[in-house]
Short mmCIF file of C-alpha atoms in Angstrom, two decimals:
data_model
loop_
_atom_site.label_atom_id
_atom_site.label_comp_id
_atom_site.label_asym_id
_atom_site.label_seq_id
_atom_site.Cartn_x
_atom_site.Cartn_y
_atom_site.Cartn_z
CA MET B 1 13.72 -43.94 -20.59
CA VAL B 2 16.57 -41.57 -21.50
CA VAL B 3 15.69 -38.14 -22.83
CA GLY B 4 17.57 -37.20 -26.01
CA PRO B 5 19.83 -39.24 -28.30
CA ARG B 6 21.33 -42.55 -27.27
CA ALA B 7 24.47 -42.20 -25.16
CA THR B 8 27.47 -43.52 -27.07
CA PRO B 9 30.98 -44.17 -25.64
CA THR B 10 32.04 -40.85 -27.18
CA THR B 11 29.31 -38.86 -25.47
CA ARG B 12 29.96 -40.70 -22.22
CA ARG B 13 33.62 -39.73 -22.43
CA TRP B 14 32.74 -36.04 -22.84
CA LEU B 15 29.90 -36.13 -20.30
CA PRO B 16 31.19 -38.38 -17.51
CA ASP B 17 28.99 -36.92 -14.75
CA LEU B 18 25.63 -37.32 -16.47
CA GLN B 19 23.28 -39.70 -14.69
CA LEU B 20 21.62 -41.39 -17.68
CA THR B 21 19.34 -43.61 -15.62
CA ARG B 22 15.64 -44.18 -15.36
CA ALA B 23 14.01 -41.85 -12.85
CA PRO B 24 11.63 -43.28 -10.22
CA THR B 25 7.98 -43.24 -11.16
CA GLY B 26 6.46 -39.82 -10.74
CA GLN B 27 9.84 -38.09 -10.33
CA PRO B 28 11.33 -35.61 -12.84
CA LEU B 29 14.28 -36.74 -14.95
CA VAL B 30 16.55 -34.07 -13.48
CA GLY B 31 19.54 -36.39 -13.23
CA ALA B 32 19.14 -37.39 -16.89
CA VAL B 33 19.71 -33.83 -18.03
CA PHE B 34 22.02 -32.18 -15.48
CA PRO B 35 25.34 -33.31 -14.02
CA GLY B 36 25.10 -35.20 -10.74
CA ASN B 37 26.54 -32.37 -8.67
CA PHE B 38 24.77 -29.57 -10.55
CA MET B 39 21.60 -29.56 -8.43
CA SER B 40 23.51 -29.59 -5.13
CA GLU B 41 25.60 -26.62 -6.29
CA TYR B 42 22.45 -24.89 -7.54
CA ARG B 43 20.69 -25.37 -4.18
CA ARG B 44 23.78 -24.12 -2.36
CA TRP B 45 23.65 -20.80 -4.19
CA LEU B 46 19.86 -20.35 -4.05
CA PRO B 47 19.95 -18.29 -0.81
CA ALA B 48 22.56 -15.97 -2.37
CA LEU B 49 20.44 -15.54 -5.50
CA ALA B 50 17.36 -14.89 -3.36
CA LEU B 51 19.31 -12.30 -1.37
CA ILE B 52 20.40 -10.46 -4.53
CA VAL B 53 16.80 -10.27 -5.78
CA LEU B 54 15.62 -9.20 -2.33
CA SER B 55 18.21 -6.43 -1.93
CA LEU B 56 17.65 -5.04 -5.42
CA THR B 57 13.86 -5.07 -5.08
CA TRP B 58 13.63 -3.72 -1.53
CA GLY B 59 16.27 -1.11 -2.32
CA TYR B 60 14.28 0.24 -5.27
CA THR B 61 11.09 -0.01 -3.20
CA TRP B 62 12.21 3.05 -1.21
CA VAL B 63 12.06 5.10 -4.40
CA LEU B 64 8.61 3.75 -5.25
CA ALA B 65 7.41 4.37 -1.69
CA LYS B 66 8.29 8.06 -2.01
CA GLN B 67 6.37 8.20 -5.29
CA GLY B 68 3.40 6.25 -3.91
CA LEU B 69 3.01 8.55 -0.91
CA ALA B 70 2.32 11.38 -3.35
CA TYR B 71 -0.96 9.62 -4.26
CA ALA B 72 -2.02 7.97 -0.99
CA PRO B 73 -1.77 8.82 2.73
CA PRO B 74 0.73 6.67 4.68
CA PHE B 75 -1.53 4.29 6.59
CA ALA B 76 -3.92 3.77 3.67
CA PHE B 77 -0.92 3.08 1.42
CA ALA B 78 0.44 0.50 3.89
CA ALA B 79 -2.98 -1.18 4.25
CA GLU B 80 -3.62 -1.30 0.49
CA ARG B 81 -0.13 -2.73 -0.07
CA CYS B 82 -0.56 -5.40 2.62
CA VAL B 83 -4.04 -6.42 1.46
CA GLY B 84 -2.81 -6.72 -2.13
CA ALA B 85 0.11 -8.87 -0.97
CA ALA B 86 -2.19 -11.13 1.05
CA LEU B 87 -4.48 -11.66 -1.95
CA ALA B 88 -1.52 -12.40 -4.24
CA LEU B 89 -0.12 -14.94 -1.77
CA ILE B 90 -3.50 -16.67 -1.33
CA ILE B 91 -3.72 -17.08 -5.11
CA ALA B 92 -0.13 -18.39 -5.20
CA VAL B 93 -0.88 -20.97 -2.48
CA LYS B 94 -3.99 -22.19 -4.30
CA LEU B 95 -2.29 -22.36 -7.70
CA SER B 96 0.62 -24.33 -6.22
CA GLY B 97 -1.77 -26.87 -4.70
CA ARG B 98 -0.56 -26.25 -1.16
CA SER B 99 -2.76 -26.18 1.91
CA LEU B 100 -3.76 -22.85 3.46
CA LYS B 101 -4.29 -24.49 6.85
CA LEU B 102 -3.03 -22.36 9.73
CA VAL B 103 -0.27 -24.33 11.47
CA ALA B 104 0.88 -23.31 14.98
CA PRO B 105 -1.71 -20.50 15.32
CA ARG B 106 -0.22 -18.72 18.34
CA GLN B 107 3.30 -18.56 16.91
CA THR B 108 2.04 -17.54 13.46
CA ILE B 109 -0.15 -14.77 14.92
CA ALA B 110 2.86 -13.47 16.86
CA ILE B 111 4.93 -13.43 13.66
CA GLY B 112 2.17 -11.66 11.74
CA LEU B 113 1.72 -9.01 14.43
CA ALA B 114 5.48 -8.41 14.82
CA GLN B 115 6.89 -8.69 11.31
CA GLY B 116 3.71 -7.84 9.43
CA ALA B 117 1.62 -5.31 11.34
CA GLY B 118 4.19 -3.98 13.84
CA PHE B 119 6.94 -3.43 11.31
CA MET B 120 4.73 -1.72 8.74
CA ILE B 121 2.91 0.41 11.34
CA PHE B 122 6.09 1.76 12.93
CA GLN B 123 7.78 2.16 9.54
CA THR B 124 4.81 4.16 8.21
CA TRP B 125 4.51 6.20 11.41
CA ALA B 126 8.23 7.02 11.20
CA LEU B 127 7.67 8.29 7.65
CA VAL B 128 4.85 10.53 8.88
CA GLU B 129 6.81 11.95 11.83
CA GLY B 130 10.27 12.21 10.36
CA GLY B 131 10.03 11.88 6.61
CA PRO B 132 11.62 9.27 4.34
CA GLY B 133 15.20 10.25 5.18
CA LYS B 134 17.49 9.09 7.95
CA THR B 135 14.68 8.26 10.37
CA ALA B 136 13.17 5.67 8.05
CA VAL B 137 16.63 4.20 7.35
CA LEU B 138 16.89 3.45 11.08
CA ILE B 139 14.88 0.30 10.42
CA PHE B 140 18.10 -1.16 9.03
CA THR B 141 19.50 -1.26 12.55
CA MET B 142 17.58 -4.56 12.55
CA PRO B 143 20.82 -6.63 12.33
CA ILE B 144 21.98 -5.19 15.67
CA TRP B 145 18.80 -6.32 17.42
CA THR B 146 18.95 -9.68 15.64
CA LEU B 147 22.54 -10.24 16.81
CA LEU B 148 21.47 -9.46 20.39
CA LEU B 149 18.39 -11.72 20.27
CA ALA B 150 19.74 -14.66 18.26
CA TRP B 151 22.44 -15.58 20.78
CA PRO B 152 20.27 -16.13 23.90
CA ILE B 153 17.11 -17.31 22.11
CA LEU B 154 18.45 -19.41 19.20
CA GLY B 155 21.97 -20.14 20.39
CA GLU B 156 23.40 -18.63 17.17
CA ARG B 157 26.76 -17.02 17.83
CA VAL B 158 29.09 -14.95 15.67
CA ARG B 159 32.50 -16.62 15.62
CA GLY B 160 36.04 -15.90 14.43
CA LYS B 161 36.30 -14.02 11.15
CA GLN B 162 32.53 -13.56 11.09
CA TRP B 163 33.04 -10.71 13.58
CA LEU B 164 35.12 -8.88 10.96
CA ALA B 165 32.26 -9.13 8.45
CA ALA B 166 29.76 -8.00 11.11
CA ALA B 167 31.93 -5.03 12.12
CA SER B 168 32.41 -3.96 8.49
CA THR B 169 28.71 -4.08 7.56
CA LEU B 170 27.50 -2.45 10.78
CA GLY B 171 30.21 0.21 10.52
CA GLY B 172 29.08 0.98 6.97
CA LEU B 173 25.48 1.22 8.19
CA ILE B 174 26.46 3.78 10.85
CA LEU B 175 28.23 5.91 8.21
CA ILE B 176 25.12 5.84 6.02
CA ILE B 177 22.67 6.64 8.83
CA GLU B 178 24.91 9.30 10.46
CA PRO B 179 23.19 9.17 13.87
CA TRP B 180 25.24 12.21 14.95
CA ASP B 181 23.61 14.36 12.26
CA MET B 182 19.93 13.41 12.25
CA HIS B 183 17.67 16.45 12.09
CA ALA B 184 14.59 14.67 13.33
CA SER B 185 12.58 14.44 16.55
CA LEU B 186 13.42 11.92 19.25
CA PHE B 187 9.97 10.37 18.79
CA SER B 188 10.48 9.73 15.07
CA LYS B 189 13.85 8.08 15.82
CA PHE B 190 12.10 5.91 18.41
CA LEU B 191 9.54 4.82 15.80
CA GLY B 192 12.27 3.85 13.35
CA LEU B 193 14.04 1.79 16.01
CA MET B 194 10.75 0.11 16.98
CA ALA B 195 10.21 -0.91 13.35
CA ALA B 196 13.69 -2.47 13.36
CA LEU B 197 12.97 -4.27 16.63
CA CYS B 198 9.68 -5.66 15.27
CA TRP B 199 11.47 -6.93 12.16
CA ALA B 200 14.19 -8.59 14.24
CA THR B 201 11.63 -10.12 16.63
CA GLY B 202 9.62 -11.56 13.74
CA SER B 203 12.78 -13.04 12.23
CA ILE B 204 13.72 -14.74 15.51
CA LEU B 205 10.16 -16.08 15.91
CA ILE B 206 10.26 -17.56 12.39
CA LYS B 207 13.57 -19.32 13.09
CA ARG B 208 12.24 -20.77 16.34
CA LEU B 209 8.97 -21.88 14.74
CA ARG B 210 10.69 -23.64 11.84
CA SER B 211 13.11 -25.40 14.21
CA LYS B 212 10.20 -27.01 16.06
CA THR B 213 7.27 -27.22 13.65
CA PRO B 214 7.18 -28.24 9.96
CA VAL B 215 5.35 -25.42 8.19
CA ASN B 216 5.40 -24.50 4.52
CA LEU B 217 7.21 -21.21 3.91
CA LEU B 218 4.73 -19.90 1.34
CA THR B 219 1.79 -20.67 3.64
CA LEU B 220 3.57 -19.03 6.57
CA THR B 221 4.23 -15.88 4.50
CA THR B 222 0.57 -15.80 3.44
CA TRP B 223 -0.70 -15.93 7.01
CA GLN B 224 1.84 -13.29 8.04
CA MET B 225 0.33 -10.93 5.46
CA ILE B 226 -3.29 -11.82 6.34
CA ILE B 227 -2.74 -11.28 10.06
CA GLY B 228 -0.66 -8.16 9.49
CA ALA B 229 -3.28 -6.61 7.22
CA VAL B 230 -5.98 -6.54 9.92
CA PRO B 231 -4.43 -3.86 12.22
CA LEU B 232 -3.35 -1.86 9.17
CA ILE B 233 -6.90 -1.77 7.81
CA LEU B 234 -8.22 -0.67 11.22
CA LEU B 235 -5.62 2.11 11.45
CA ALA B 236 -6.40 3.31 7.93
CA LEU B 237 -10.08 3.55 8.89
CA ILE B 238 -9.49 5.22 12.28
CA VAL B 239 -6.67 7.68 11.55
CA PRO B 240 -8.00 10.77 9.69
CA GLU B 241 -6.21 10.99 6.33
CA HIS B 242 -6.95 12.45 2.94
CA PRO B 243 -8.43 9.97 0.42
CA THR B 244 -6.24 8.00 -1.97
CA GLN B 245 -5.88 9.61 -5.41
CA TRP B 246 -6.43 6.62 -7.67
CA SER B 247 -4.71 6.82 -11.06
CA GLY B 248 -2.96 4.57 -13.53
CA SER B 249 0.44 5.54 -12.12
CA TYR B 250 -0.58 4.80 -8.55
CA ILE B 251 -2.16 1.46 -9.49
CA GLY B 252 1.09 0.47 -11.22
CA ILE B 253 3.11 1.41 -8.12
CA LEU B 254 0.67 -0.40 -5.84
CA VAL B 255 0.71 -3.59 -7.96
CA PHE B 256 4.53 -3.71 -7.90
CA MET B 257 4.69 -2.88 -4.19
CA SER B 258 2.04 -5.47 -3.31
CA ILE B 259 3.05 -8.43 -5.46
CA ILE B 260 6.82 -8.00 -5.84
CA SER B 261 8.07 -5.85 -2.93
CA THR B 262 5.77 -7.27 -0.27
CA ALA B 263 4.42 -10.72 -1.22
CA MET B 264 7.43 -12.10 -3.11
CA CYS B 265 10.14 -10.39 -1.07
CA TRP B 266 8.76 -11.36 2.34
CA TRP B 267 8.55 -14.95 1.08
CA LEU B 268 12.19 -14.68 -0.07
CA TRP B 269 13.16 -13.24 3.32
CA ILE B 270 11.57 -16.18 5.18
CA TYR B 271 13.25 -18.56 2.73
CA ILE B 272 16.66 -16.98 3.44
CA LEU B 273 16.04 -17.11 7.20
CA ASP B 274 15.27 -20.80 6.86
CA ARG B 275 18.61 -21.50 5.15
CA VAL B 276 21.15 -19.43 7.09
CA PRO B 277 21.55 -18.21 10.71
CA ALA B 278 19.36 -15.25 11.63
CA TRP B 279 22.32 -12.93 12.31
CA GLU B 280 23.86 -13.78 8.92
CA ALA B 281 20.58 -13.16 7.07
CA SER B 282 20.10 -9.84 8.88
CA LEU B 283 23.60 -8.63 8.00
CA SER B 284 23.21 -9.76 4.39
CA VAL B 285 20.07 -7.68 3.89
CA LEU B 286 22.14 -4.53 4.49
CA GLY B 287 22.66 -4.49 0.74
CA THR B 288 19.15 -3.02 0.62
CA PRO B 289 20.00 0.50 1.93
CA VAL B 290 22.96 0.56 -0.46
CA VAL B 291 20.64 -0.08 -3.40
CA ALA B 292 18.15 2.42 -1.96
CA ILE B 293 20.77 5.18 -1.79
CA LEU B 294 22.19 4.44 -5.24
CA SER B 295 18.77 4.32 -6.93
CA SER B 296 17.52 7.42 -5.08
CA ARG B 297 20.62 9.44 -5.96
CA LEU B 298 20.55 8.38 -9.62
CA ILE B 299 16.80 8.82 -10.16
CA PHE B 300 16.35 12.08 -8.21
CA GLY B 301 19.75 13.52 -9.21
CA GLU B 302 20.97 13.85 -5.62
CA ALA B 303 24.67 14.19 -4.85
CA PHE B 304 26.58 11.47 -3.02
CA LYS B 305 28.12 12.28 0.36
CA THR B 306 31.59 11.07 1.34
CA SER B 307 30.22 9.19 4.36
CA GLU B 308 27.68 7.40 2.15
CA VAL B 309 30.36 6.25 -0.29
CA ALA B 310 32.53 5.03 2.60
CA GLY B 311 29.53 3.25 4.12
CA ILE B 312 28.67 1.56 0.83
CA VAL B 313 32.26 0.33 0.48
CA LEU B 314 32.29 -1.05 4.04
CA ILE B 315 28.94 -2.79 3.62
CA GLY B 316 30.00 -4.25 0.27
CA SER B 317 33.28 -5.49 1.77
CA GLY B 318 31.49 -7.03 4.75
CA LEU B 319 28.92 -8.76 2.55
CA ALA B 320 31.68 -10.09 0.27
CA LEU B 321 33.58 -11.49 3.28
CA LEU B 322 30.36 -12.96 4.68
CA SER B 323 29.66 -14.68 1.34
CA LEU B 324 33.23 -15.98 1.14
CA LEU B 325 33.06 -17.40 4.67
CA GLY B 326 29.68 -18.97 3.94
CA TRP B 327 30.96 -20.49 0.71
CA ALA B 328 34.02 -21.93 2.47
CA ALA B 329 31.84 -23.38 5.23
CA SER B 330 29.48 -24.96 2.71
CA ARG B 331 32.43 -26.59 0.93
CA ARG B 332 33.63 -28.09 4.20
CA ASN B 333 30.20 -29.10 5.45
CA PRO B 334 27.68 -29.51 2.59
CA VAL B 335 24.16 -28.83 3.80
CA LYS B 336 21.29 -31.17 3.08
CA GLN B 337 18.32 -29.91 1.15
CA ILE B 338 15.54 -28.86 3.51
CA GLN B 339 12.28 -30.57 2.74
CA GLU B 340 9.14 -28.49 3.08
CA PRO B 341 5.70 -29.84 3.92
CA ALA B 342 3.17 -29.54 1.12
#
């Protein structure tokens, strides 16, 4: 049954690509509404759209994190954020009708401890020791560790012009971080680097798990948050901190940080990892510190430094080249849609 008015020769002449056919039983009439190649093009650009949302959200999250720490101590803030994200993801899994069964327990626990607990613990500890400045931004050295790990473990290599994009983005990152001018302790720098290493390790583990075991991405993200929340709760109970100052403003920050910044964005990150090589995903996420700097400077009225502007330009150029190379590769070798288990 065709949706809409009857197709006449005139409408067929103007809409030659429409698939005006009966859809199989139980399947949506997507082809009856959209051009035949529309959905393939749409799926091709989904990772790019997810990356834009991820970079914008995570970038602005740095501003909210500074505001949230005014109401709650660091480890309690991290635990409350992670618990809220886990609850939101459990509800999302149930509402979508998917199974919450834990698939590949050992691998999933390793991912949760590395990318969930480890990353958030070291990130929070770095904030305590060195403040939210350059030390915390060291977590965005994650692409360097991912490049080093992806080659021997996953067999993913940077080739040809991709090196130019990698050099541009990593060079921009160095200009933003300014490792030669970091007024922070060696220990706080170590914590920031450990957070980056945990993030990179979790990303590699996700790629390896998905290459061998069919697991739903939303379910995997949910278990990552559940497993990661356990050590954070224990730390919040053990480490002596002042109590959280609950208020309407803090609840609003916590809701956004839990549902959007943590639950949704970590699911988007795993989705992106599932669609592109790990090194490419890690370089692409460098748009996040750019957004963080821009939003922080605009909201708090801070002045831009010349090195930051140069770094933003280099990262933007590298990401543009990376997108162009990815687009050209997808035109030459169209990828098949990846089917997820229910």
